[in-house]
Amino acid sequence: MKQVAPENHDHHTINVPLSASGAADAGHPPRPTRGESLHPPPPDSVAIDMPAASDLRRRNNASGGDAGGDETPGSNGKSGADLYWEDVRFKVSTGSGKDKKEREILKGDSGRAEPGQLIAVMGGSGAGKTTLLNLLAGRIPQGEPSGIVLADGKVRDKRRWKKLIGYVQQEDLLYENLTVRETLMTSAQLRLPSAKYSQAQKAERVEEVMRQLGISHVADSRIGSGATGGISGGEKKRVSIGVELVADPMTLFLDEPTTGLDSATSLSVINILKDLAVETNRVIILTIHMPRETILGKLDKVALMSKGQMVWFGPSKKALEHFARLGHECPPQTNPADFYLDLIQDNEKDKDSRTVAEKLIEEWSAVEKEYTTPIDEETRQQALKTQDSKKSKKGRQEVAGAWEDDEGRWATSWFSEFSVLLKRNFKQTFRNKTIVISGFMQQFTILLLLGFVFFRLSADSAGVQSRQGILFFVCINQTFSFLMPIITVFPLERRIILRERASGSYRTSAAYLAKAISLWPLACLSSLLFSINVYWLVGLQPTFVKWLLFQIITQSLVFAAQALGMLIGSSVPNVQMAQIVGPLIVVSFVIFGGNFTAGNSITVVLRWIQWISLIRYTYGAYMQNEFNGLQLNCGNATGGVRCTPNGSEVLSLQGLDSPSLGICILILLVLGVAFHFLAAMMLRKTTRMRIVVI
Ligand SMILES: Nc1ncnc2c1ncn2[C@@H]1O[C@H](COP(=O)(O)OP(=O)(O)OP(=O)(O)O)[C@@H](O)[C@H]1O
């Protein structure tokens, strides 16, 4: 029984079963098109009024027909792209200097994936599975690809392609303090075009995807982590798939989606993918290591690879026949996947000094045309022409022009991106109670310690030294406390940002600003807890204006220290480097902070450090705030200790009377803004995924 949706409407009604039912068999019935249900709707199914899930593709298709329009896949109106690749190669340079060599990782592979098919790339470790998957997806961090890849017979356009596909990485890159529903909703809000989908429709899409993936029962559970608990590994994998699926991609790529899962969970993930491929008429391509036989039965085609070359591409059952014809029978009671892998990894050489794999590669190249449905030659020639023109300047302009005619480069406005990301960041930060509480506890403990050591300072020569000591300590404490936790933020989140940016989810400026603002309130509150109380505890000058200035100076330091933390975090490749570089920079700022050495006695080569030392300006401002107008009691001065009755004199003796307090605060703010600006630039640079389409 079919549930046919009215066509050519902005919205269509689909029947969504409340449970993700079992997968269709390998020999599944004729594929339904979108809007048709595979199975009769169960009594508990619900009809949802949804925007056509293929709107995103239609949007891209609609504008793909003209200027260089042959570049856009999907313009034949199909819901899933037919992916064709021919003679694809991939080279990388290894070594350096004299030892520099070129290594060919993919050596001329061809194949075709048709809508509705679930395809697995298999092979031993290092066979080139991930490289082939990445090349088809266009995600190539380095190296030189060549060959032809056509989507629906068209050369792809990089900017559109990255938004038309979903790519599920091997690791589950998710925010652990968000719930499943919030995770998927964030993806929907960022990736579904606001012009087509209202908030309610985006929420409906999320519910639909959760039902398809069978994760509705954990919708409100936090993702969690090994340490904090949370949803299971299989559920996490389904959430990762859901993050891509809510954007309704035309083609879905998955890198080893079953790795790390037990065999029952792996089978359930594959069942879901199989259902998705069939029900939504999409191409789904994945890499897999050692599937069990039941999983193999779900796959429409397998691509067996050895040393960067195909050994077989087609249905698994036919592979057994093909290998049997070549004299390699699969022994009874053997999982065909084990048999394939043993065969292609057999390194024993025969009398011609060739391995079994080498012979199988040769045999495959002789018969591959029989097994791969060719594309129409006229389409192929046309695509080749477009590919050539795309390489020329004129072609590039045509592609760019075609994009400009589209609805826009981003699914939603800058402000929407910013507010979605800000909300996500607040949830991620404030739900981590350990971090929140330990931040306050740290400030409170130091406050107590200072209270014991520096309680109510005297106004004599000993009090001068103690004042200097405590003010310098406050500078160091506040810098370390608010810089160090931040330097690991970007290194820890970089791979998530890379993933999200690779699919064109948001502008870096929105992501950066949302992150910077979300980190500020907690730092502001805990630094206030410290600075408000330390002032009275230590007994600094008891006037409201000076107390207020003390708070302003502290907040300016916190602002600049956080900005510097973000700059360090966005510039270093990993947490370890951040933890080395962060303290190194702060310590050099301390050395040039104005307490240990006078500015003009520093060697010229390093003198510049004092000009960017946050601690120098903060210390200068604190000292002026405290010592200007301070009357000291020299009555107790003991022999040899010079006592200065006037606080301003202390400042001029130590060279801390300039720049003035106001300028010091201003410089701190300017440094903060400059660090933020540089950090945003660095984030943009270090989270850019190289997308190359051939
Ligand atoms: N950018 C690169 N630079 C150098 N070598 C590379 C690069 N990318 C891939 N390789 C090499 O190419 C080969 C194939 O890599 P690929 O990751 O595709 O293998 P795989 O089949 O996915 O292996 P595994 O199952 O172990 O992940 C490996 O030997 C790998 O070291």
XYZ file of C-alpha atoms and ligand atoms in Angstrom:
725
model
C 0.000 0.000 0.000
C 1.434 3.298 -0.988
C 1.166 6.635 0.696
C 1.647 8.938 -2.207
C 2.416 12.534 -1.480
C 0.999 15.315 -3.575
C 3.746 16.450 -5.900
C 5.106 19.894 -6.683
C 4.178 21.369 -3.356
C 6.337 23.203 -0.939
C 5.086 20.778 1.656
C 4.218 17.165 1.306
C 2.807 14.609 3.604
C 4.759 11.506 4.337
C 3.884 8.585 6.484
C 6.535 8.014 9.071
C 6.462 4.718 10.913
C 7.021 5.285 14.615
C 9.681 2.580 14.653
C 12.541 2.025 12.240
C 11.481 -1.311 10.918
C 13.765 -4.088 9.721
C 15.677 -3.730 6.517
C 14.556 -4.956 3.200
C 16.201 -8.090 1.920
C 19.101 -8.083 -0.444
C 16.709 -8.829 -3.233
C 14.417 -6.044 -2.213
C 11.204 -5.146 -4.024
C 11.183 -2.354 -6.601
C 12.346 0.858 -4.986
C 9.732 3.372 -4.070
C 10.351 6.990 -4.798
C 10.294 9.710 -2.158
C 6.951 10.114 -0.588
C 6.161 6.423 -0.930
C 6.391 4.125 2.012
C 8.121 0.757 1.674
C 5.732 -0.927 4.046
C 2.054 -0.471 4.757
C 1.825 2.138 7.484
C 1.460 0.551 10.902
C -1.557 1.603 12.920
C 0.590 3.862 15.095
C 2.123 5.760 12.202
C 1.613 9.494 12.062
C 1.128 11.741 9.111
C 3.350 14.782 9.300
C 2.948 17.875 7.244
C 6.533 18.538 6.292
C 8.399 20.615 3.806
C 9.556 18.470 0.957
C 12.709 16.932 2.325
C 14.364 17.303 -1.041
C 13.861 21.070 -1.099
C 17.535 21.684 -0.561
C 18.390 19.622 -3.570
C 15.640 21.150 -5.670
C 16.922 24.549 -4.705
C 20.324 23.671 -6.005
C 18.975 21.868 -9.009
C 16.758 24.731 -9.957
C 19.643 27.103 -10.304
C 21.998 24.651 -11.874
C 20.698 24.723 -15.384
C 22.269 27.849 -16.815
C 25.619 29.554 -16.564
C 27.979 26.685 -16.693
C 24.927 24.929 -15.428
C 26.179 21.597 -16.484
C 28.311 21.681 -13.400
C 25.444 21.049 -11.019
C 24.405 17.559 -10.125
C 20.845 16.636 -9.682
C 19.380 18.687 -12.504
C 17.606 15.670 -13.959
C 15.173 15.818 -11.095
C 16.236 12.595 -9.373
C 16.115 12.635 -5.611
C 19.515 10.957 -5.183
C 22.536 11.534 -7.374
C 23.896 8.824 -9.584
C 27.601 8.860 -8.852
C 29.963 7.759 -11.577
C 33.732 7.668 -11.340
C 36.228 6.690 -13.955
C 39.959 6.149 -13.769
C 40.323 8.048 -10.503
C 43.854 8.398 -9.249
C 45.361 9.996 -6.225
C 48.982 10.967 -5.691
C 50.739 12.320 -2.629
C 54.263 13.528 -2.068
C 56.133 11.814 0.715
C 59.499 12.647 2.273
C 61.334 15.904 1.769
C 64.386 17.273 -0.009
C 66.289 14.576 -1.871
C 64.068 11.857 -0.437
C 60.929 13.466 -1.802
C 58.889 10.908 -3.710
C 55.500 10.689 -5.298
C 53.259 7.883 -4.150
C 50.222 6.795 -6.068
C 47.558 5.702 -3.596
C 44.644 5.194 -5.971
C 45.649 3.737 -9.303
C 42.816 4.230 -11.758
C 39.603 3.009 -10.139
C 36.186 3.135 -11.744
C 32.666 2.454 -10.577
C 29.111 3.655 -10.403
C 26.649 4.055 -7.573
C 23.007 4.438 -8.462
C 20.279 6.056 -6.336
C 18.912 3.724 -3.709
C 22.083 1.670 -3.449
C 24.104 0.924 -0.339
C 27.714 0.399 -1.318
C 30.645 -0.685 0.829
C 34.310 -0.190 0.056
C 36.242 -3.107 1.528
C 39.862 -4.142 1.706
C 42.741 -4.680 4.058
C 44.343 -1.945 6.090
C 46.016 0.610 3.829
C 44.164 -0.620 0.725
C 42.920 2.886 -0.035
C 39.302 2.618 1.151
C 39.189 5.924 3.006
C 41.134 7.638 0.235
C 38.561 6.531 -2.359
C 35.667 7.576 -0.108
C 37.251 10.979 0.508
C 37.973 11.496 -3.155
C 34.355 10.792 -4.072
C 33.182 13.088 -1.259
C 35.674 15.763 -2.344
C 37.356 15.959 1.064
C 41.019 15.858 0.318
C 43.304 17.449 2.916
C 46.341 17.101 0.656
C 47.487 15.328 -2.490
C 46.555 15.450 -6.115
C 43.429 13.715 -7.412
C 42.702 13.075 -11.075
C 40.112 11.286 -13.185
C 36.411 11.893 -13.662
C 33.691 11.960 -11.033
C 30.215 12.813 -12.233
C 27.071 13.305 -10.209
C 24.004 12.636 -12.351
C 26.297 12.873 -15.351
C 27.462 16.379 -14.419
C 30.764 17.761 -13.258
C 30.357 18.911 -9.680
C 30.611 22.446 -8.333
C 32.663 22.520 -5.150
C 30.572 24.995 -3.194
C 27.303 23.262 -3.926
C 28.662 19.773 -3.638
C 29.807 20.267 -0.065
C 26.291 21.267 0.914
C 24.647 18.487 -1.029
C 26.415 15.610 0.658
C 26.644 14.256 4.159
C 29.897 12.852 5.453
C 29.958 10.812 8.659
C 33.431 10.504 10.064
C 34.711 7.435 11.850
C 34.839 9.224 15.192
C 31.656 10.560 16.701
C 32.404 14.273 16.860
C 29.604 15.520 19.105
C 29.162 17.906 22.036
C 28.769 15.707 25.069
C 26.651 18.072 27.176
C 23.928 18.395 24.564
C 20.995 16.035 24.284
C 20.358 14.013 21.156
C 17.471 16.267 20.138
C 19.494 19.443 20.733
C 22.388 18.050 18.689
C 20.189 17.285 15.719
C 18.215 20.509 16.082
C 21.434 22.547 15.955
C 22.371 20.836 12.713
C 18.875 21.411 11.292
C 18.875 25.072 12.312
C 22.235 25.672 10.697
C 21.864 23.597 7.558
C 18.245 23.688 6.479
C 17.524 26.929 4.633
C 15.462 29.304 6.768
C 13.783 30.603 3.625
C 12.160 27.193 3.131
C 11.850 25.750 6.626
C 10.213 27.397 9.615
C 11.474 26.544 13.114
C 8.547 24.151 13.576
C 9.327 22.407 10.309
C 12.974 22.054 11.266
C 11.871 20.514 14.563
C 9.593 18.131 12.656
C 12.484 17.133 10.427
C 14.537 16.326 13.530
C 11.733 14.164 14.928
C 11.434 12.379 11.595
C 15.159 11.644 11.454
C 15.169 10.390 15.054
C 12.341 8.015 14.190
C 14.131 6.819 11.047
C 17.266 6.129 13.052
C 15.455 4.587 16.014
C 16.793 7.052 18.566
C 13.561 8.778 19.625
C 13.713 6.999 22.983
C 16.997 8.775 23.835
C 15.957 12.138 22.385
C 16.360 13.922 25.706
C 19.428 12.020 26.924
C 22.774 13.733 26.898
C 25.354 12.476 24.417
C 27.842 12.062 27.284
C 31.314 10.595 27.212
C 33.204 7.612 28.572
C 33.852 9.488 31.814
C 30.386 10.926 32.370
C 28.262 8.151 30.884
C 25.638 8.894 28.272
C 24.088 7.177 25.291
C 25.609 3.969 23.929
C 28.204 3.724 21.157
C 25.631 2.519 18.638
C 23.277 5.363 19.539
C 26.125 7.849 19.217
C 26.879 6.533 15.754
C 23.220 6.951 14.830
C 23.289 10.512 16.170
C 26.355 11.207 13.991
C 24.433 9.883 11.005
C 21.419 11.957 12.052
C 23.495 15.151 12.187
C 24.132 14.708 8.462
C 20.742 13.308 7.635
C 18.697 16.229 8.953
C 20.219 18.341 6.175
C 18.724 15.844 3.709
C 21.925 15.142 1.776
C 21.796 13.871 -1.748
C 24.559 11.347 -1.109
C 25.775 10.044 2.211
C 29.368 8.973 2.822
C 30.384 7.127 5.972
C 33.881 6.223 7.037
C 33.851 2.928 8.934
C 30.469 3.421 10.624
C 30.631 -0.003 12.292
C 34.123 0.226 13.761
C 34.046 -0.075 17.529
C 30.485 -1.442 17.596
C 29.501 -4.976 18.549
C 28.172 -7.159 15.747
C 24.485 -6.751 16.652
C 24.808 -2.953 16.806
C 26.794 -2.937 13.552
C 24.004 -4.878 11.886
C 21.385 -2.480 13.200
C 23.366 0.514 11.849
C 23.667 -1.167 8.444
C 19.938 -2.043 8.495
C 19.136 1.609 9.093
C 21.430 2.700 6.270
C 19.903 0.145 3.952
C 16.384 1.374 4.779
C 17.479 4.952 4.239
C 19.060 4.202 0.875
C 15.935 2.431 -0.328
C 13.274 4.658 1.178
C 14.883 7.941 0.237
C 16.457 6.759 -3.009
C 19.878 8.001 -1.958
C 23.325 6.712 -2.705
C 25.037 5.651 0.511
C 28.714 4.746 0.337
C 30.675 3.507 3.305
C 33.961 1.878 4.146
C 33.959 -1.233 6.259
C 36.598 -3.604 7.573
C 35.294 -7.082 8.297
C 31.518 -7.266 7.904
C 29.705 -10.353 9.050
C 27.795 -12.301 6.414
C 24.404 -10.825 7.306
C 25.828 -7.329 6.794
C 27.302 -8.365 3.464
C 23.826 -9.515 2.426
C 22.456 -6.008 2.970
C 24.934 -4.353 0.624
C 23.928 -3.721 -2.966
C 27.525 -3.597 -4.122
C 30.948 -4.088 -2.637
C 34.129 -2.507 -3.911
C 37.025 -4.788 -2.999
C 40.328 -2.948 -2.988
C 43.910 -4.012 -2.789
C 46.864 -1.621 -2.905
C 44.780 1.200 -4.294
C 43.169 -0.822 -7.056
C 39.849 -2.521 -7.505
C 39.677 -6.265 -7.406
C 35.898 -6.347 -7.683
C 33.027 -3.898 -7.848
C 29.528 -5.297 -7.881
C 27.134 -7.447 -5.860
C 28.843 -9.596 -3.256
C 27.207 -12.835 -4.502
C 28.546 -12.249 -7.980
C 32.011 -11.668 -6.545
C 31.969 -15.254 -5.274
C 31.086 -16.489 -8.759
C 33.764 -14.271 -10.304
C 36.481 -15.532 -7.964
C 35.311 -19.143 -8.380
C 35.703 -18.810 -12.152
C 39.273 -17.700 -11.537
C 39.903 -20.798 -9.434
C 39.285 -19.357 -5.979
C 36.308 -21.115 -4.405
C 35.010 -19.772 -1.137
C 35.324 -22.687 1.315
C 32.046 -23.832 2.858
C 31.111 -22.358 6.249
C 33.333 -19.328 5.549
C 32.222 -15.738 5.805
C 32.708 -14.377 2.259
C 34.176 -11.180 3.753
C 36.943 -13.220 5.401
C 37.463 -15.095 2.157
C 37.787 -11.869 0.118
C 40.230 -10.338 2.523
C 42.378 -13.481 2.743
C 42.419 -13.616 -1.033
C 43.454 -10.015 -1.641
C 45.998 -10.021 1.129
C 47.657 -13.266 0.024
C 51.221 -12.183 -0.671
C 52.508 -15.558 -1.784
C 53.949 -15.351 -5.296
C 53.282 -17.964 -7.965
C 55.643 -19.130 -10.670
C 55.203 -15.830 -12.595
C 56.332 -13.986 -9.408
C 52.921 -12.410 -9.063
C 50.711 -12.389 -6.018
C 47.069 -13.503 -6.096
C 46.015 -9.882 -5.580
C 48.066 -8.710 -8.575
C 46.449 -11.338 -10.768
C 42.970 -10.491 -9.485
C 43.548 -6.788 -10.223
C 44.532 -7.682 -13.776
C 41.549 -9.991 -14.199
C 39.226 -7.289 -12.928
C 40.479 -4.688 -15.358
C 39.723 -7.148 -18.168
C 36.097 -7.688 -17.107
C 35.107 -4.536 -15.208
C 33.157 -3.077 -18.134
C 30.838 -6.096 -18.049
C 29.868 -5.302 -14.481
C 29.727 -1.499 -14.459
C 26.752 0.153 -16.126
C 28.389 2.710 -18.428
C 27.081 6.232 -18.671
C 25.853 7.593 -21.933
C 28.880 8.546 -24.098
C 27.401 11.899 -25.107
C 26.895 12.832 -21.440
C 30.436 11.751 -20.693
C 31.915 13.841 -23.509
C 29.849 16.854 -22.468
C 31.032 16.459 -18.880
C 34.646 16.210 -20.015
C 34.250 19.443 -21.970
C 32.798 21.165 -18.898
C 35.599 19.814 -16.756
C 38.147 21.335 -19.146
C 36.392 24.682 -19.255
C 36.125 24.669 -15.469
C 39.877 24.439 -15.274
C 40.203 27.526 -17.434
C 39.582 30.956 -15.923
C 36.406 31.418 -17.922
C 34.962 28.198 -16.613
C 35.702 29.176 -13.020
C 33.884 32.459 -13.472
C 30.864 30.633 -14.876
C 30.716 28.364 -11.878
C 31.068 31.258 -9.467
C 28.374 33.180 -11.323
C 26.038 30.223 -11.152
C 26.508 30.101 -7.413
C 25.754 33.771 -6.972
C 22.395 33.220 -8.679
C 21.542 30.677 -6.037
C 19.579 31.505 -2.899
C 22.749 32.309 -1.093
C 25.834 30.708 0.185
C 24.482 30.159 3.692
C 21.342 28.400 4.811
C 20.476 31.058 7.344
C 21.390 34.609 8.376
C 24.557 35.528 10.282
C 22.516 36.467 13.311
C 20.625 33.141 13.352
C 23.914 31.247 13.127
C 25.296 33.338 15.956
C 22.309 32.809 18.237
C 22.105 29.040 17.567
C 25.819 28.653 18.282
C 25.707 30.897 21.343
C 22.893 28.824 22.807
C 24.797 25.633 22.101
C 27.965 27.001 23.703
C 26.141 28.134 26.837
C 24.605 24.687 27.223
C 27.963 23.019 26.647
C 29.685 25.267 29.213
C 27.110 25.667 31.964
C 26.038 22.027 31.998
C 29.575 21.023 32.882
C 29.092 21.490 36.604
C 32.597 20.293 37.491
C 34.183 23.062 35.445
C 31.775 25.712 36.724
C 32.184 24.760 40.382
C 35.943 24.235 40.200
C 36.370 27.666 38.594
C 34.604 29.332 41.534
C 36.337 27.121 44.094
C 39.749 28.020 42.684
C 39.082 31.744 43.067
C 37.574 31.290 46.504
C 40.542 29.242 47.788
C 43.089 31.768 46.554
C 41.001 34.508 48.122
C 41.144 32.749 51.482
C 44.897 32.208 51.211
C 45.478 35.855 50.403
C 43.211 36.839 53.262
C 45.387 34.924 55.683
C 48.687 36.212 54.312
C 47.855 39.819 53.454
C 44.967 40.648 55.813
C 44.561 44.417 56.294
C 47.943 45.721 55.171
C 49.684 48.413 57.177
C 50.546 51.789 55.627
C 54.253 51.684 56.450
C 57.308 50.621 54.441
C 56.483 46.920 54.944
C 52.979 47.689 53.706
C 54.478 49.168 50.508
C 56.212 45.896 49.723
C 53.149 43.819 50.583
C 50.962 46.017 48.395
C 53.325 45.565 45.480
C 53.428 41.823 46.159
C 49.698 41.312 46.317
C 48.960 43.492 43.292
C 51.519 41.662 41.189
C 50.178 38.337 42.406
C 46.621 39.306 41.467
C 47.841 40.091 37.933
C 49.476 36.668 37.603
C 46.578 34.811 39.212
C 43.916 36.420 37.042
C 45.932 35.924 33.859
C 46.581 32.234 34.522
C 43.082 31.530 35.834
C 41.296 32.915 32.790
C 43.777 32.147 30.047
C 44.680 28.545 30.784
C 41.184 26.970 30.660
C 40.541 28.681 27.331
C 43.643 27.588 25.452
C 42.291 24.040 25.128
C 38.834 25.017 23.860
C 39.668 25.214 20.159
C 42.139 22.311 20.088
C 39.393 20.125 21.621
C 36.624 21.385 19.376
C 38.598 21.885 16.191
C 37.529 18.627 14.539
C 33.868 19.401 15.181
C 34.299 22.875 13.719
C 36.161 21.391 10.747
C 33.292 18.965 10.145
C 30.675 21.670 10.432
C 32.537 24.132 8.247
C 33.194 21.445 5.631
C 29.449 21.165 5.114
C 29.059 24.942 4.983
C 27.095 25.102 8.254
C 28.140 28.600 9.311
C 30.467 31.554 8.943
C 33.606 31.474 11.107
C 32.912 34.983 12.380
C 29.575 33.841 13.872
C 31.187 30.758 15.420
C 34.071 32.743 16.872
C 31.976 35.505 18.367
C 29.498 33.011 19.832
C 32.365 31.134 21.466
C 34.055 34.277 22.826
C 30.833 35.635 24.287
C 29.795 32.299 25.774
C 33.069 32.028 27.676
C 32.852 35.493 29.143
C 30.034 35.404 31.797
C 31.554 32.580 33.831
C 34.976 34.230 33.836
C 33.417 37.586 34.682
C 31.461 36.185 37.640
C 34.287 34.216 39.192
C 36.794 37.049 38.737
C 34.298 39.420 40.377
C 33.912 37.032 43.299
C 37.649 37.285 43.731
C 38.328 40.950 43.038
C 35.396 42.422 44.984
C 36.414 40.601 48.136
C 40.180 40.729 47.882
C 40.045 44.514 47.846
C 38.486 44.828 51.331
C 40.235 41.792 52.734
C 43.669 43.174 51.976
C 42.680 46.705 52.912
C 43.475 48.659 49.766
C 42.495 52.358 49.674
C 38.924 52.484 51.025
C 37.207 54.738 48.495
C 34.403 53.686 46.176
C 36.031 55.176 43.061
C 39.293 53.303 43.660
C 37.391 50.087 44.390
C 35.412 50.513 41.172
C 38.581 51.210 39.173
C 40.110 48.058 40.659
C 37.157 46.058 39.306
C 37.422 47.729 35.893
C 41.153 46.977 35.663
C 40.533 43.343 36.650
C 37.767 42.912 34.088
C 39.954 44.487 31.376
C 42.678 41.972 32.219
C 40.212 39.070 32.130
C 38.985 40.249 28.706
C 42.526 40.490 27.298
C 43.668 37.215 28.912
C 40.699 35.339 27.450
C 41.414 36.822 24.032
C 45.051 35.740 24.275
C 43.917 32.270 25.368
C 41.708 32.044 22.283
C 44.557 33.201 20.069
C 46.880 30.539 21.465
C 44.150 27.879 21.222
C 43.264 28.725 17.647
C 46.915 28.756 16.543
C 48.272 25.510 17.997
C 47.511 22.093 16.535
C 46.653 20.226 19.729
C 46.086 20.356 23.485
C 49.662 19.349 24.333
C 51.096 22.225 22.336
C 48.583 24.604 23.913
C 49.712 23.509 27.355
C 53.321 24.232 26.480
C 52.829 27.501 24.639
C 50.284 29.020 27.058
C 52.419 29.020 30.221
C 55.501 30.035 28.197
C 53.785 33.187 26.999
C 52.340 34.042 30.403
C 55.695 33.531 32.117
C 57.409 35.846 29.633
C 54.679 38.431 30.292
C 55.369 38.019 34.018
C 59.107 38.568 33.541
C 58.389 41.720 31.581
C 55.526 42.685 33.884
C 57.266 45.668 35.519
C 57.891 44.151 38.942
C 61.136 42.312 38.344
C 62.938 44.631 36.013
C 62.709 48.221 34.789
C 61.755 48.597 31.125
C 64.937 50.351 29.982
C 67.228 47.753 31.543
C 65.822 45.006 29.317
C 67.901 43.984 26.310
C 66.698 45.722 23.145
C 66.021 42.413 21.402
C 63.383 41.419 23.924
C 62.135 44.853 24.952
C 59.080 44.590 22.679
C 57.607 41.889 24.907
C 56.824 44.473 27.584
C 54.685 46.388 25.073
C 52.313 43.475 24.713
C 52.603 42.185 28.268
C 49.109 42.251 29.739
C 50.631 41.963 33.159
C 52.711 45.111 32.757
C 49.682 47.281 32.004
C 47.526 45.663 34.652
C 50.235 45.969 37.270
C 50.878 49.591 36.283
C 47.173 50.401 36.548
C 46.737 48.606 39.890
C 49.799 50.350 41.324
C 48.664 53.813 40.228
C 45.185 53.178 41.547
C 46.542 52.159 44.927
C 49.569 54.400 45.405
C 48.286 57.695 44.018
C 46.999 59.616 47.013
C 48.309 57.042 49.510
C 49.943 58.539 52.619
C 52.540 56.277 54.167
C 53.626 56.250 57.761
C 57.427 56.412 57.970
C 57.529 56.409 61.785
C 58.442 52.729 61.975
C 61.104 52.793 59.245
C 64.124 50.938 60.495
C 67.737 51.721 59.634
C 68.771 51.239 56.033
C 65.204 51.083 54.653
C 64.304 54.180 52.725
C 60.771 55.281 53.473
C 58.793 57.451 51.071
C 55.828 59.156 52.730
C 54.036 59.802 49.443
C 52.606 56.931 47.348
C 53.145 58.833 44.078
C 56.853 58.921 44.791
C 56.901 55.127 45.072
C 55.413 55.011 41.587
C 57.927 57.378 40.037
C 60.845 55.645 41.791
C 59.780 52.366 40.219
C 58.960 53.827 36.810
C 55.287 52.829 37.167
C 53.812 56.310 36.835
C 53.392 56.017 33.087
C 51.504 55.165 30.981
C 48.633 56.609 32.994
C 45.937 54.413 34.526
C 43.400 55.299 31.821
C 45.875 54.534 29.038
C 46.791 51.211 30.677
C 43.108 50.176 30.685
C 42.720 51.345 27.109
C 45.789 49.380 26.001
C 44.459 46.252 27.717
C 41.187 46.618 25.834
C 42.951 47.297 22.523
C 45.214 44.276 23.050
C 42.132 42.201 23.835
C 40.401 43.294 20.628
C 43.588 42.688 18.588
C 44.056 39.210 20.066
C 40.425 38.380 19.333
C 40.778 39.569 15.762
C 43.931 37.508 15.208
C 42.346 34.499 16.920
C 39.320 34.674 14.587
C 41.676 34.805 11.584
C 43.631 31.836 12.874
C 40.454 29.863 13.541
C 39.323 30.517 10.001
C 42.649 29.278 8.675
C 42.991 26.214 10.884
C 39.439 24.920 10.473
C 39.231 25.111 6.712
C 38.776 21.708 5.109
C 40.228 21.416 1.633
C 37.427 20.481 -0.729
C 38.557 19.344 -4.164
C 36.125 18.081 -6.749
C 37.329 16.609 -10.024
N 48.032 12.213 2.581
C 48.728 11.074 2.578
N 50.072 11.091 2.584
C 50.783 9.936 2.560
N 50.223 8.716 2.544
C 48.891 8.634 2.539
C 48.065 9.801 2.559
N 46.781 9.406 2.549
C 46.802 8.060 2.535
N 48.053 7.594 2.528
C 48.479 6.195 2.486
O 47.668 5.552 1.530
C 47.334 4.247 1.932
C 45.830 4.079 1.926
O 45.308 4.881 2.973
P 43.783 4.778 3.415
O 43.610 5.573 4.640
O 42.934 5.101 2.258
O 43.683 3.223 3.746
P 42.461 2.393 4.308
O 42.203 1.305 3.343
O 41.317 3.279 4.634
O 43.131 1.812 5.615
P 42.546 1.595 7.087
O 41.505 0.553 6.962
O 43.737 1.114 7.834
O 42.031 2.912 7.546
C 47.961 4.038 3.278
O 49.177 3.347 3.110
C 48.227 5.450 3.773
O 49.351 5.486 4.600
